Backbone as a ProteinNet text record, in pm:
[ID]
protein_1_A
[PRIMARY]
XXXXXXXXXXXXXXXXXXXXXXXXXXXXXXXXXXXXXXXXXXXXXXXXXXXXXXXXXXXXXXXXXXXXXXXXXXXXXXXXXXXXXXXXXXXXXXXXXXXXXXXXXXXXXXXXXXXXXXXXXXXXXXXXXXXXXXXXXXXXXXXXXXXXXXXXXXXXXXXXXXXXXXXXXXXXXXXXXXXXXXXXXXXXXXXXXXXXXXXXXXXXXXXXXXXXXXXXXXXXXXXXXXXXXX
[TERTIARY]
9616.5	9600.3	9736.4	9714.4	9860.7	9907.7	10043.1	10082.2	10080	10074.5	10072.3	10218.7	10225.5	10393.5	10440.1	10552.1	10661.3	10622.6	10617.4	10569.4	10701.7	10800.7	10950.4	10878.6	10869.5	10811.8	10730	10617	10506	10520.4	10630.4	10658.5	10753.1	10876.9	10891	10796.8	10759.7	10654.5	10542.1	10540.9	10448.3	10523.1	10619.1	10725	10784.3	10772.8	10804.9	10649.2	10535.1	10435.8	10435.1	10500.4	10527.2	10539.6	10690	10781.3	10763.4	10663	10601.6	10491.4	10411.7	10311.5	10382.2	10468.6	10500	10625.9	10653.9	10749.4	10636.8	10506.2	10429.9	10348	10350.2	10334	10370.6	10501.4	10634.9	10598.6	10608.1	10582.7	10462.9	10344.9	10170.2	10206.7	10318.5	10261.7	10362.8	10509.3	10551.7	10522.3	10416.1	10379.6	10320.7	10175.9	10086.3	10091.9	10236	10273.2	10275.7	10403.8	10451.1	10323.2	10204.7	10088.7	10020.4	10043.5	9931.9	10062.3	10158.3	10220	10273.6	10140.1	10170.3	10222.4	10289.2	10385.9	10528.4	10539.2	10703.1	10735.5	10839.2	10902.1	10918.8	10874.2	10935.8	11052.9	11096.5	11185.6	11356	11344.7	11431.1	11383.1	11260.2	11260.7	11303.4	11406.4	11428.2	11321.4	11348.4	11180.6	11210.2	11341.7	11355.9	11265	11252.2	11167.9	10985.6	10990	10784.8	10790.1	10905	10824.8	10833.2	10779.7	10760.2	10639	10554.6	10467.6	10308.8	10234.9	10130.2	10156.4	10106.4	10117.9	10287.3	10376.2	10495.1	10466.9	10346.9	10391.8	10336.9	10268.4	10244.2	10372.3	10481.3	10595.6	10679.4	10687.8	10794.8	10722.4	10583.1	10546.7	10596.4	10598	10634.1	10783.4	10819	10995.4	10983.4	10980.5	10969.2	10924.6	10845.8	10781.2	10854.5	10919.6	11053	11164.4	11210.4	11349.6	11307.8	11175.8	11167.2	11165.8	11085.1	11129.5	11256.4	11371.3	11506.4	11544.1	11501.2	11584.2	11523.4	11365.7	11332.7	11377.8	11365.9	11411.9	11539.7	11652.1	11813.2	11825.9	11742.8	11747	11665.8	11571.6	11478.1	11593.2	11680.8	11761.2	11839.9	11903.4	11985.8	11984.7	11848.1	11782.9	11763	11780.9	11758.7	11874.6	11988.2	12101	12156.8	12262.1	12302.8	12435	12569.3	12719.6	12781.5	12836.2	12932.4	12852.1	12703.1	12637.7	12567.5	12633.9	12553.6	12661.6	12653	12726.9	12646.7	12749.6	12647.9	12664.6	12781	12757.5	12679.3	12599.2	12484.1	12398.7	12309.3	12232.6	12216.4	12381.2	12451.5	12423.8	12466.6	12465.2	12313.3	12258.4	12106.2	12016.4	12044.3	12012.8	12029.6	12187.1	12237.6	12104.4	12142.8	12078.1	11933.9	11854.7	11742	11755.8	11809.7	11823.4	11867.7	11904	11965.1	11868	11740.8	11643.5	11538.2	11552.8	11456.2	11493.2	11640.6	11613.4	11600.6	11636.8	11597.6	11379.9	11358.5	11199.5	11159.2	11214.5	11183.7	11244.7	11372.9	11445.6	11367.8	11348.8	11326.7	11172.2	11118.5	10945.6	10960.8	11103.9	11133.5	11241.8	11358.5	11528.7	11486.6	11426.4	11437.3	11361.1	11269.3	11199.8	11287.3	11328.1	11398.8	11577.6	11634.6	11776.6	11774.5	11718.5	11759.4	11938	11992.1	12138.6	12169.3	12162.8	12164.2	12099.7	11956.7	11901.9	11984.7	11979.1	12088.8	12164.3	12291.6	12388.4	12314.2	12205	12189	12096.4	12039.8	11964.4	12075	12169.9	12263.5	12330.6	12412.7	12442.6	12375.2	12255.5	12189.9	12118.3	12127.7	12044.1	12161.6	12315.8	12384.2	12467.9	12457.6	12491.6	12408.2	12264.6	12148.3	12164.8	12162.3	12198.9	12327.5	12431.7	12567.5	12574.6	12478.9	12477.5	12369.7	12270.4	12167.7	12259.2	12317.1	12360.4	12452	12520.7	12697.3	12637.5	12514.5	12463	12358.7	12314.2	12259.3	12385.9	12465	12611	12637.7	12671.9	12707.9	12584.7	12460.6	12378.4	12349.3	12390	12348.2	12482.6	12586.6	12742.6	12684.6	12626.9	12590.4	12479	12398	12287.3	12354.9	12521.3	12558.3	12664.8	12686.5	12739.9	12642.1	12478.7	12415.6	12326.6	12341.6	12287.5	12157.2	12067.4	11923.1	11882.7	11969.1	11944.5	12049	12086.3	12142.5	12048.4	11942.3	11859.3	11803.6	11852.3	11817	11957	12082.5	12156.7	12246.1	12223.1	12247.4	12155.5	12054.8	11966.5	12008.1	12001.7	12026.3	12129.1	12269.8	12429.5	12396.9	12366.8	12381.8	12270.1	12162.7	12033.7	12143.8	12201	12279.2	12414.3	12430.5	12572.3	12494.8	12345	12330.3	12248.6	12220.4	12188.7	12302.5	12406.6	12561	12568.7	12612.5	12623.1	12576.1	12436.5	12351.1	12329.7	12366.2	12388.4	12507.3	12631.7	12736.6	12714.3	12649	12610.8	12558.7	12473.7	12341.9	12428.3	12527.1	12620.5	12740.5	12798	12884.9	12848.6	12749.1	12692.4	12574.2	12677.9	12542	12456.8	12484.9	12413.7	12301.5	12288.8	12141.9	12054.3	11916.8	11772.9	11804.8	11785.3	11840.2	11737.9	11602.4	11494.5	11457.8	11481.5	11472.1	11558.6	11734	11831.1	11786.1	11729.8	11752.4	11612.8	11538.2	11375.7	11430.2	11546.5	11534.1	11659.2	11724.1	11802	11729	11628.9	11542.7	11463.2	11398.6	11325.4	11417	11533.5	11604.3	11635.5	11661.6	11692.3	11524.3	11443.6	11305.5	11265.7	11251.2	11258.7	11323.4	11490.4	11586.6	11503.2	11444.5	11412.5	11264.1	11223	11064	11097.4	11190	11229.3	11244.9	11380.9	11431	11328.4	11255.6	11131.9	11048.3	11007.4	10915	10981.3	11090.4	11183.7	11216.4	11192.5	11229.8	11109.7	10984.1	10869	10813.4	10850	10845.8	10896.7	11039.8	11140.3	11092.1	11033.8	11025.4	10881.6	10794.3	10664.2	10632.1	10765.8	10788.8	10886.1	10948.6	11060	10967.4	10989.7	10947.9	10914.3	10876.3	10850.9	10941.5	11007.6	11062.3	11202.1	11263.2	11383.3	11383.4	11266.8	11301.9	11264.8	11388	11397.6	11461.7	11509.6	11551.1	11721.1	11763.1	11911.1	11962	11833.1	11882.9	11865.4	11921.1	11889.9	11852.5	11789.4	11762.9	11810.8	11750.1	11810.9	11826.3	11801.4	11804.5	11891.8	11851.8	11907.7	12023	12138.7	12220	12304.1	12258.2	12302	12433.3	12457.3	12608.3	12723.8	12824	12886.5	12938.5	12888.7	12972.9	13078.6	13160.3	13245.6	13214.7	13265.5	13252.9	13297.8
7279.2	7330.1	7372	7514.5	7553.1	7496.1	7454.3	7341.1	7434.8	7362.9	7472	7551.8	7608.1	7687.7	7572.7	7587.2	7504.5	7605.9	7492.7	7525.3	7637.8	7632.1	7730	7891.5	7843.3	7991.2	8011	7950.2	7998.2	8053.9	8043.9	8052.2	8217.5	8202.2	8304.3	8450.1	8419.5	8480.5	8561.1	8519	8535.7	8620.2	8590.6	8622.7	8756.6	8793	8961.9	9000.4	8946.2	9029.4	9098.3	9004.7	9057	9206.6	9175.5	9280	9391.7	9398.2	9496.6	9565.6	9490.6	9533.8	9613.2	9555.2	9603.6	9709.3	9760.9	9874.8	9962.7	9960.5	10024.5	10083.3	10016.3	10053.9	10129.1	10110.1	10237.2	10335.7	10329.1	10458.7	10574.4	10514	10553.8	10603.2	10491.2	10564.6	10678	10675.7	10802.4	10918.1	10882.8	11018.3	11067.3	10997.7	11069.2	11132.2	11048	11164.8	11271.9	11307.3	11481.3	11508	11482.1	11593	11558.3	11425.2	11438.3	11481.9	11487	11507.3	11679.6	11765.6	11910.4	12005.4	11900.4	11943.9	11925.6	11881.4	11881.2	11898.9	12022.6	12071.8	11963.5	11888.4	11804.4	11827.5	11965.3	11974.6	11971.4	11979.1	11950.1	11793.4	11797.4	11651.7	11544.9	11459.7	11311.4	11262.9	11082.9	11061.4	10954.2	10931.5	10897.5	10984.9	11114	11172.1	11105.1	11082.8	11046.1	10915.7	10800.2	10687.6	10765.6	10854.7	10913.5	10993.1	10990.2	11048.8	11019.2	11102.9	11015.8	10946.8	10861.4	10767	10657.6	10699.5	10654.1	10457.8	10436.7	10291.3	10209.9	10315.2	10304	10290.7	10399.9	10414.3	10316.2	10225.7	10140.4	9983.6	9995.6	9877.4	9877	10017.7	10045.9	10014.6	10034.9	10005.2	9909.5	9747.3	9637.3	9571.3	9622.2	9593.2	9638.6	9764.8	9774	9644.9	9650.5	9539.3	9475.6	9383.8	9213.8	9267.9	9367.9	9373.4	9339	9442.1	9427.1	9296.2	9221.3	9103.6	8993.9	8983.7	8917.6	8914.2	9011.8	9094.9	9029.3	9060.6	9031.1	8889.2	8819.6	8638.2	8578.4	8619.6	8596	8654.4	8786.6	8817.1	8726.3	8682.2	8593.4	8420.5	8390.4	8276.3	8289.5	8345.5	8367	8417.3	8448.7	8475.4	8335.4	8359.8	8206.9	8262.8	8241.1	8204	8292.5	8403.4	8477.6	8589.3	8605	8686.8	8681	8542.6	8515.6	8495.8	8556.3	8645.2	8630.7	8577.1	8612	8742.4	8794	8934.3	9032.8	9065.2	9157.9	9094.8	9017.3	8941.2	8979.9	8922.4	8963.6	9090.3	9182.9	9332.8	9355.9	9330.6	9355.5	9288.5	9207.7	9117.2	9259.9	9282	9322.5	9473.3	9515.4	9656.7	9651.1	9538.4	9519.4	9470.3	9404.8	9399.9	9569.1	9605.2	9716.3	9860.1	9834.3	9933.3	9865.3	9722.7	9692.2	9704.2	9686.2	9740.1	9866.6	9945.4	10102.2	10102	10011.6	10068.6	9992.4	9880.6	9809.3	9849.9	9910.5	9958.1	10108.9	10159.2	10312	10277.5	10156.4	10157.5	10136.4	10083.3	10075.2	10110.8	10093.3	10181.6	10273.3	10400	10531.5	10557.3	10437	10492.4	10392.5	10235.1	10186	10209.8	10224.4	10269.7	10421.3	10511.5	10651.5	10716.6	10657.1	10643.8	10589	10519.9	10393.9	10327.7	10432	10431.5	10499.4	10670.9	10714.4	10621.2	10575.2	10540.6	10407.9	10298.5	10170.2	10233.8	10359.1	10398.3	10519.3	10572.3	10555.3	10534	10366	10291.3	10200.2	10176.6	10118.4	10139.9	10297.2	10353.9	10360.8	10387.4	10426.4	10316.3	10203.7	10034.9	10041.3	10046.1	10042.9	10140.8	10240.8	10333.4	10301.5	10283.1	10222.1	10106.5	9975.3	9845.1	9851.2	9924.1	9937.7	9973.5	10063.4	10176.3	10089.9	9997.6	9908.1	9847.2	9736.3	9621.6	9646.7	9813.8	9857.5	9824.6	9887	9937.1	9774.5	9632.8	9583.3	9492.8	9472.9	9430.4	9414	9572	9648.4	9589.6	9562.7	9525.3	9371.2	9262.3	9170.7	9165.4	9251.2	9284.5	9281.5	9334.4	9320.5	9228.3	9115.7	9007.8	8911.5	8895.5	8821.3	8879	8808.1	8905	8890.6	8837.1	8834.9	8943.3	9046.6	9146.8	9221.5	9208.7	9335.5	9452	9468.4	9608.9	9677.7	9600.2	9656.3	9685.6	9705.4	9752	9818.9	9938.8	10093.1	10183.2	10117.5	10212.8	10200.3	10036.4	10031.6	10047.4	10076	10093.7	10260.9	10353.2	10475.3	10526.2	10462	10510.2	10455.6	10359	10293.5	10381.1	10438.7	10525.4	10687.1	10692.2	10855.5	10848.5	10713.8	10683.6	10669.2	10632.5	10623.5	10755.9	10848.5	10973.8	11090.7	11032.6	11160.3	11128	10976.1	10938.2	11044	11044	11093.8	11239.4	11319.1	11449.2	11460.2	11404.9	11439.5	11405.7	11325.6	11262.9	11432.9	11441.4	11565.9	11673.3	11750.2	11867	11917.3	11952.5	11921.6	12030.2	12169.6	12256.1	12271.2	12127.6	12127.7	12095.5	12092.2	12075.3	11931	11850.8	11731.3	11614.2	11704.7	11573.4	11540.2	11681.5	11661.7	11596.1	11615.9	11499.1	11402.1	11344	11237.3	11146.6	11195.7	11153.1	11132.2	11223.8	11198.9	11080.1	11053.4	10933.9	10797.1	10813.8	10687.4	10665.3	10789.8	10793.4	10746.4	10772.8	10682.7	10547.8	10517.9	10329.1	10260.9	10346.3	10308.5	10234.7	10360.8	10355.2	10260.1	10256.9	10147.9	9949.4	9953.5	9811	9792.9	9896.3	9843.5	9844.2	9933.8	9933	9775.7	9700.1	9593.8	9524.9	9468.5	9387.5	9398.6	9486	9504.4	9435.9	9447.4	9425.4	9249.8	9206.1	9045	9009.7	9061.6	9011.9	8984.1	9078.5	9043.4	8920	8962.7	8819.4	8713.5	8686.7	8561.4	8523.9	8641.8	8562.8	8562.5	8590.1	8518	8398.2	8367.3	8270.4	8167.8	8036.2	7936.2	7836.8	7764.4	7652.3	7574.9	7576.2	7418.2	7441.7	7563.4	7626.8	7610	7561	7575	7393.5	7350.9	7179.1	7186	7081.8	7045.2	7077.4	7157.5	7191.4	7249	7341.6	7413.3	7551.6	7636.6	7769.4	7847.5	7832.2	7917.7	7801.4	7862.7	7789.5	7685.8	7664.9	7527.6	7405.7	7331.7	7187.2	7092.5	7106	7099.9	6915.5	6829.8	6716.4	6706	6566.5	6543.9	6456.1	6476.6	6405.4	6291.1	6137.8	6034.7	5968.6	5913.4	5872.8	5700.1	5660.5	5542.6	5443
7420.4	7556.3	7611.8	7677.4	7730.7	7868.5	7871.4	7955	8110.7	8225.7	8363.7	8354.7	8422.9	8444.6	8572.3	8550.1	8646.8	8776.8	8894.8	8972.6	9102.5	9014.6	9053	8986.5	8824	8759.8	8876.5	8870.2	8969.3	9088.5	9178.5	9300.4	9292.9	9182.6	9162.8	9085.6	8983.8	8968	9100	9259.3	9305.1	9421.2	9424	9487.3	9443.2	9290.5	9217.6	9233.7	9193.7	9297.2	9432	9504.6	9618	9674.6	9595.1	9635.1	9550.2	9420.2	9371.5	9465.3	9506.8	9576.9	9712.9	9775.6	9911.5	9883.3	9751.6	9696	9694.4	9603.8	9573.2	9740.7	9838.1	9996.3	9972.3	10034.1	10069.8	10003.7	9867.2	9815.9	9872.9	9802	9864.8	9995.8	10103.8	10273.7	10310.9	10225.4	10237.8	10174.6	10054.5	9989.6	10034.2	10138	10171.1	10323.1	10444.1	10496.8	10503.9	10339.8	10359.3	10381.2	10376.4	10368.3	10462.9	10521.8	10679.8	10781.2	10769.1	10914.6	10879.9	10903.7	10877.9	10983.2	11088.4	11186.8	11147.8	11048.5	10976.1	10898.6	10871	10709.1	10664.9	10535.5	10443.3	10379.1	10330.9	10321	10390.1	10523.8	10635.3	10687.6	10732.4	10818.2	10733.9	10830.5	10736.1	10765.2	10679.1	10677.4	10839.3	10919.7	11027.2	11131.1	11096.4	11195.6	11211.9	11080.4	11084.8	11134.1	11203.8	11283.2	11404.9	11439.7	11554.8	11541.6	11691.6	11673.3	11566.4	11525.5	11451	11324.6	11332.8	11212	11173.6	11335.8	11336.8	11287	11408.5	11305.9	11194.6	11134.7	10997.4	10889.3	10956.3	10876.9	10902.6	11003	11074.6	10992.9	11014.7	10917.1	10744	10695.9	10552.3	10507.2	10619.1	10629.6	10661.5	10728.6	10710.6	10614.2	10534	10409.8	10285.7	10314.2	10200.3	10224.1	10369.5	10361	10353.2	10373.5	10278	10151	10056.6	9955.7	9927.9	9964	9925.4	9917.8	10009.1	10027.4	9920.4	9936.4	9840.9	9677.7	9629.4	9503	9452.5	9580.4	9573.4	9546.1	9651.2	9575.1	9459	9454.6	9325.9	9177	9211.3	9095.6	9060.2	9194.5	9208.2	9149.7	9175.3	9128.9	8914.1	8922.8	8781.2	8719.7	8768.9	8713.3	8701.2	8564.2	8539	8509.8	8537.5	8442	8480.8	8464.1	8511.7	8549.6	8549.6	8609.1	8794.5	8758.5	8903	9037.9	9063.5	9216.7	9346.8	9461.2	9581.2	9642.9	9639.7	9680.2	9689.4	9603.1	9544.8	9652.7	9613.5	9715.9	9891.8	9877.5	10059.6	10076.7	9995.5	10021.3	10047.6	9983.6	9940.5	10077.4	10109.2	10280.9	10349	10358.7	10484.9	10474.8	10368.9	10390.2	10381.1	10397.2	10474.8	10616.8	10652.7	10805	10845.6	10779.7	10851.7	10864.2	10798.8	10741.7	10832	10873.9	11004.3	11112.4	11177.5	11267.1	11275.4	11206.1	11234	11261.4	11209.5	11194.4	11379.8	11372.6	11509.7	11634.7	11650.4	11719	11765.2	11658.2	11692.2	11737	11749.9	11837.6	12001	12007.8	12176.9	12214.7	12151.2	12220	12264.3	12206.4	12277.3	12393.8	12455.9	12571	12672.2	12649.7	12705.8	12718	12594.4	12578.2	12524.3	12590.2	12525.9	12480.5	12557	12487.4	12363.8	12417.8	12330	12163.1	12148.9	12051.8	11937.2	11958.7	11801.4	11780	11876.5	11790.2	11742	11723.4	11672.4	11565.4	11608.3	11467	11364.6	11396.7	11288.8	11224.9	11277.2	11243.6	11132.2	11207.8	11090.8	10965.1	10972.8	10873.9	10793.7	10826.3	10739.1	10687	10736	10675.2	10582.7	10595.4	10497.6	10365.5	10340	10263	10197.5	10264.6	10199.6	10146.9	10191.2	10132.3	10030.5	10019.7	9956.3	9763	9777.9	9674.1	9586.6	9690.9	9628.7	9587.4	9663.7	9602.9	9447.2	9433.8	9362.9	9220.7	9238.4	9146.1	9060.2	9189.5	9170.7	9098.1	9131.5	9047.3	8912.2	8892.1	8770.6	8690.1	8717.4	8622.5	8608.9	8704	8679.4	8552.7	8534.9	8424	8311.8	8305.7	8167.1	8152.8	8236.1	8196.8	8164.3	8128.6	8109.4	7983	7872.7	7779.7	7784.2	7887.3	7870.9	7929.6	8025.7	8084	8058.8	7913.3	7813.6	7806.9	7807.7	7767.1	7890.5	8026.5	8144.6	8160.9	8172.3	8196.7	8181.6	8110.5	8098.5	8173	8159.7	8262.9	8406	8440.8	8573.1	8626.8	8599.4	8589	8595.1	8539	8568.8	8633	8675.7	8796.2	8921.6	8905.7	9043.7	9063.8	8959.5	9027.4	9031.1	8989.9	9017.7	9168.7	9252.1	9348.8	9415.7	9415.6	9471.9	9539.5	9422.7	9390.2	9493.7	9461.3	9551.5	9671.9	9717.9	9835.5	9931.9	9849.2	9911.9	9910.6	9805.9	9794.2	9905.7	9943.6	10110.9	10265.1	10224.4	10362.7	10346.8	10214.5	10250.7	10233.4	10199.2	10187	10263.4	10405	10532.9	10527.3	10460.7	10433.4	10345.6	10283.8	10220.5	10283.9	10258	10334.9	10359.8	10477.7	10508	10472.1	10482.5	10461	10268.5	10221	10066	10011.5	10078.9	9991	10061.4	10173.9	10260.9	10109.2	10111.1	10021	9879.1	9820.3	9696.5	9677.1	9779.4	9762.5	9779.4	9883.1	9891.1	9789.6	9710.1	9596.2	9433.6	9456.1	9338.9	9355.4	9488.4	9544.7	9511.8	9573.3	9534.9	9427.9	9318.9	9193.7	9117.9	9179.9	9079.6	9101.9	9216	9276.6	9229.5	9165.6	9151	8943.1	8910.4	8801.2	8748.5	8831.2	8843.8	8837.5	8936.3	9003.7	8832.9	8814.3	8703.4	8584.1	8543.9	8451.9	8439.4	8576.3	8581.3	8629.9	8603.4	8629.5	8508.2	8410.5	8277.9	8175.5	8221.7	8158.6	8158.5	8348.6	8384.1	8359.6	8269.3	8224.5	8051.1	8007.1	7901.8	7863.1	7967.3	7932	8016.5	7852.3	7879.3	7971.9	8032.4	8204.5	8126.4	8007.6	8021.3	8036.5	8055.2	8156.8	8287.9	8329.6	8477.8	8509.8	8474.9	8512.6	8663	8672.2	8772.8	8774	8869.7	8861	8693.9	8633	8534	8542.1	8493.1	8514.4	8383.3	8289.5	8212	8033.1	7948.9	7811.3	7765.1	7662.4	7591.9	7662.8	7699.2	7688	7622.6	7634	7500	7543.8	7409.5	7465.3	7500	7583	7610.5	7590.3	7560.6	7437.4	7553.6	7514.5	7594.5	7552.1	7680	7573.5	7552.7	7445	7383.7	7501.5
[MASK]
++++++++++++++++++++++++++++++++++++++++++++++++++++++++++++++++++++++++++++++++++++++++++++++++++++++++++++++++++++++++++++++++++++++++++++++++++++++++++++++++++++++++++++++++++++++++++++++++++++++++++++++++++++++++++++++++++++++

């Protein structure tokens, strides 16, 4: 008879459901925008324009439901990193640029009728903390993937999806003459992508690696006795 899973596996395990399911949101409710909100070029409108107007807090719920993703994701990685892979930074980064992707979704449902000043600058501030912490913590994740050789075969992929997300980040911030809502979509559509990539990738690991790794104050791997002294 197969033994239960450790009730940590279990918790994490339910926990990369999660944040699969509520990535897979985001996706579904911004795709099917471009095509219900046929009052806005997709190609120009950022996707900051659609929490406005119909279906705005559909989009402001989708964006709360991405930054717990982020954040969840960042500690669950974190929880499972062991030795010179395991960093709090990434994590931190990965927090911040979900707080920073909620308040934009919560802010922009009341600043602008109560603080009309006052709203741009807290919604571009925060969109652009978010985008900037999102991308580093992306970069820096992905270098943690190859100091741990159990997430040796995830990290070439995720090391150059995280610097062509860097990348095209800064392409859309300095090249103001492109369509603003298509670079603005295809940068969120590679951060997207890199976190459900990830998520999928350690949803796997962690439902083949054994329950009897997850003891008490151990992180991963064999058990190795300890030499006393006489």
């Amino acid at each position: 008879m197969q033994a239960n899973p450790h009730p940590a596996k279990q918790r994490q395990q339910a926990g990369l459901a999660l944040v699969m399911v509520a990535l897979l949101v985001f996706i579904l409710c911004t795709t099917w925008l471009q095509f219900a909100r046929a009052d806005l070029d997709w190609a120009w409108a950022t996707l900051s324009l659609y929490l406005h107007g119909p279906y705005g807090l559909l989009l402001r719920v989708a964006y709360c439901l991405l930054a717990l993703a982020i954040g969840l994701l960042a500690w669950l990685l974190h929880l499972q990193a062991k030795g010179a892979s395991r960093r709090v930074l990434p994590p931190a980064l990965f927090t911040a640029a979900g707080l920073g992707l909620a308040t934009v979704a919560i802010g922009d449902s009341w600043l602008p009728e109560r603080a009309p000043l006052l709203a741009p600058l807290v919604h571009g501030l925060s969109a652009q903390a978010a985008f900037l912490c999102v991308t580093v913590a992306m970069l820096l994740q992905a270098w943690c993937f190859g100091r741990d050789p159990r997430w040796s075969s995830l990290h070439r992929w995720s090391w150059w999806w995280a610097w062509l997300a860097f990348a095209g980040l800064w392409l859309h911030v300095l090249w103001r003459a492109s369509p603003r809502g298509l670079g603005q979509k295809l940068v969120i559509a590679l951060v997207v992508g890199w976190l459900l990539m990830v998520a999928i990738a350690a949803w796997r690991r962690l439902h083949k690696e054994p329950a009897e790794t997850f003891g008490s104050g151990h992180n991963g791997g064999p058990i190795q006795p300890r030499e006393t002294t006489p």
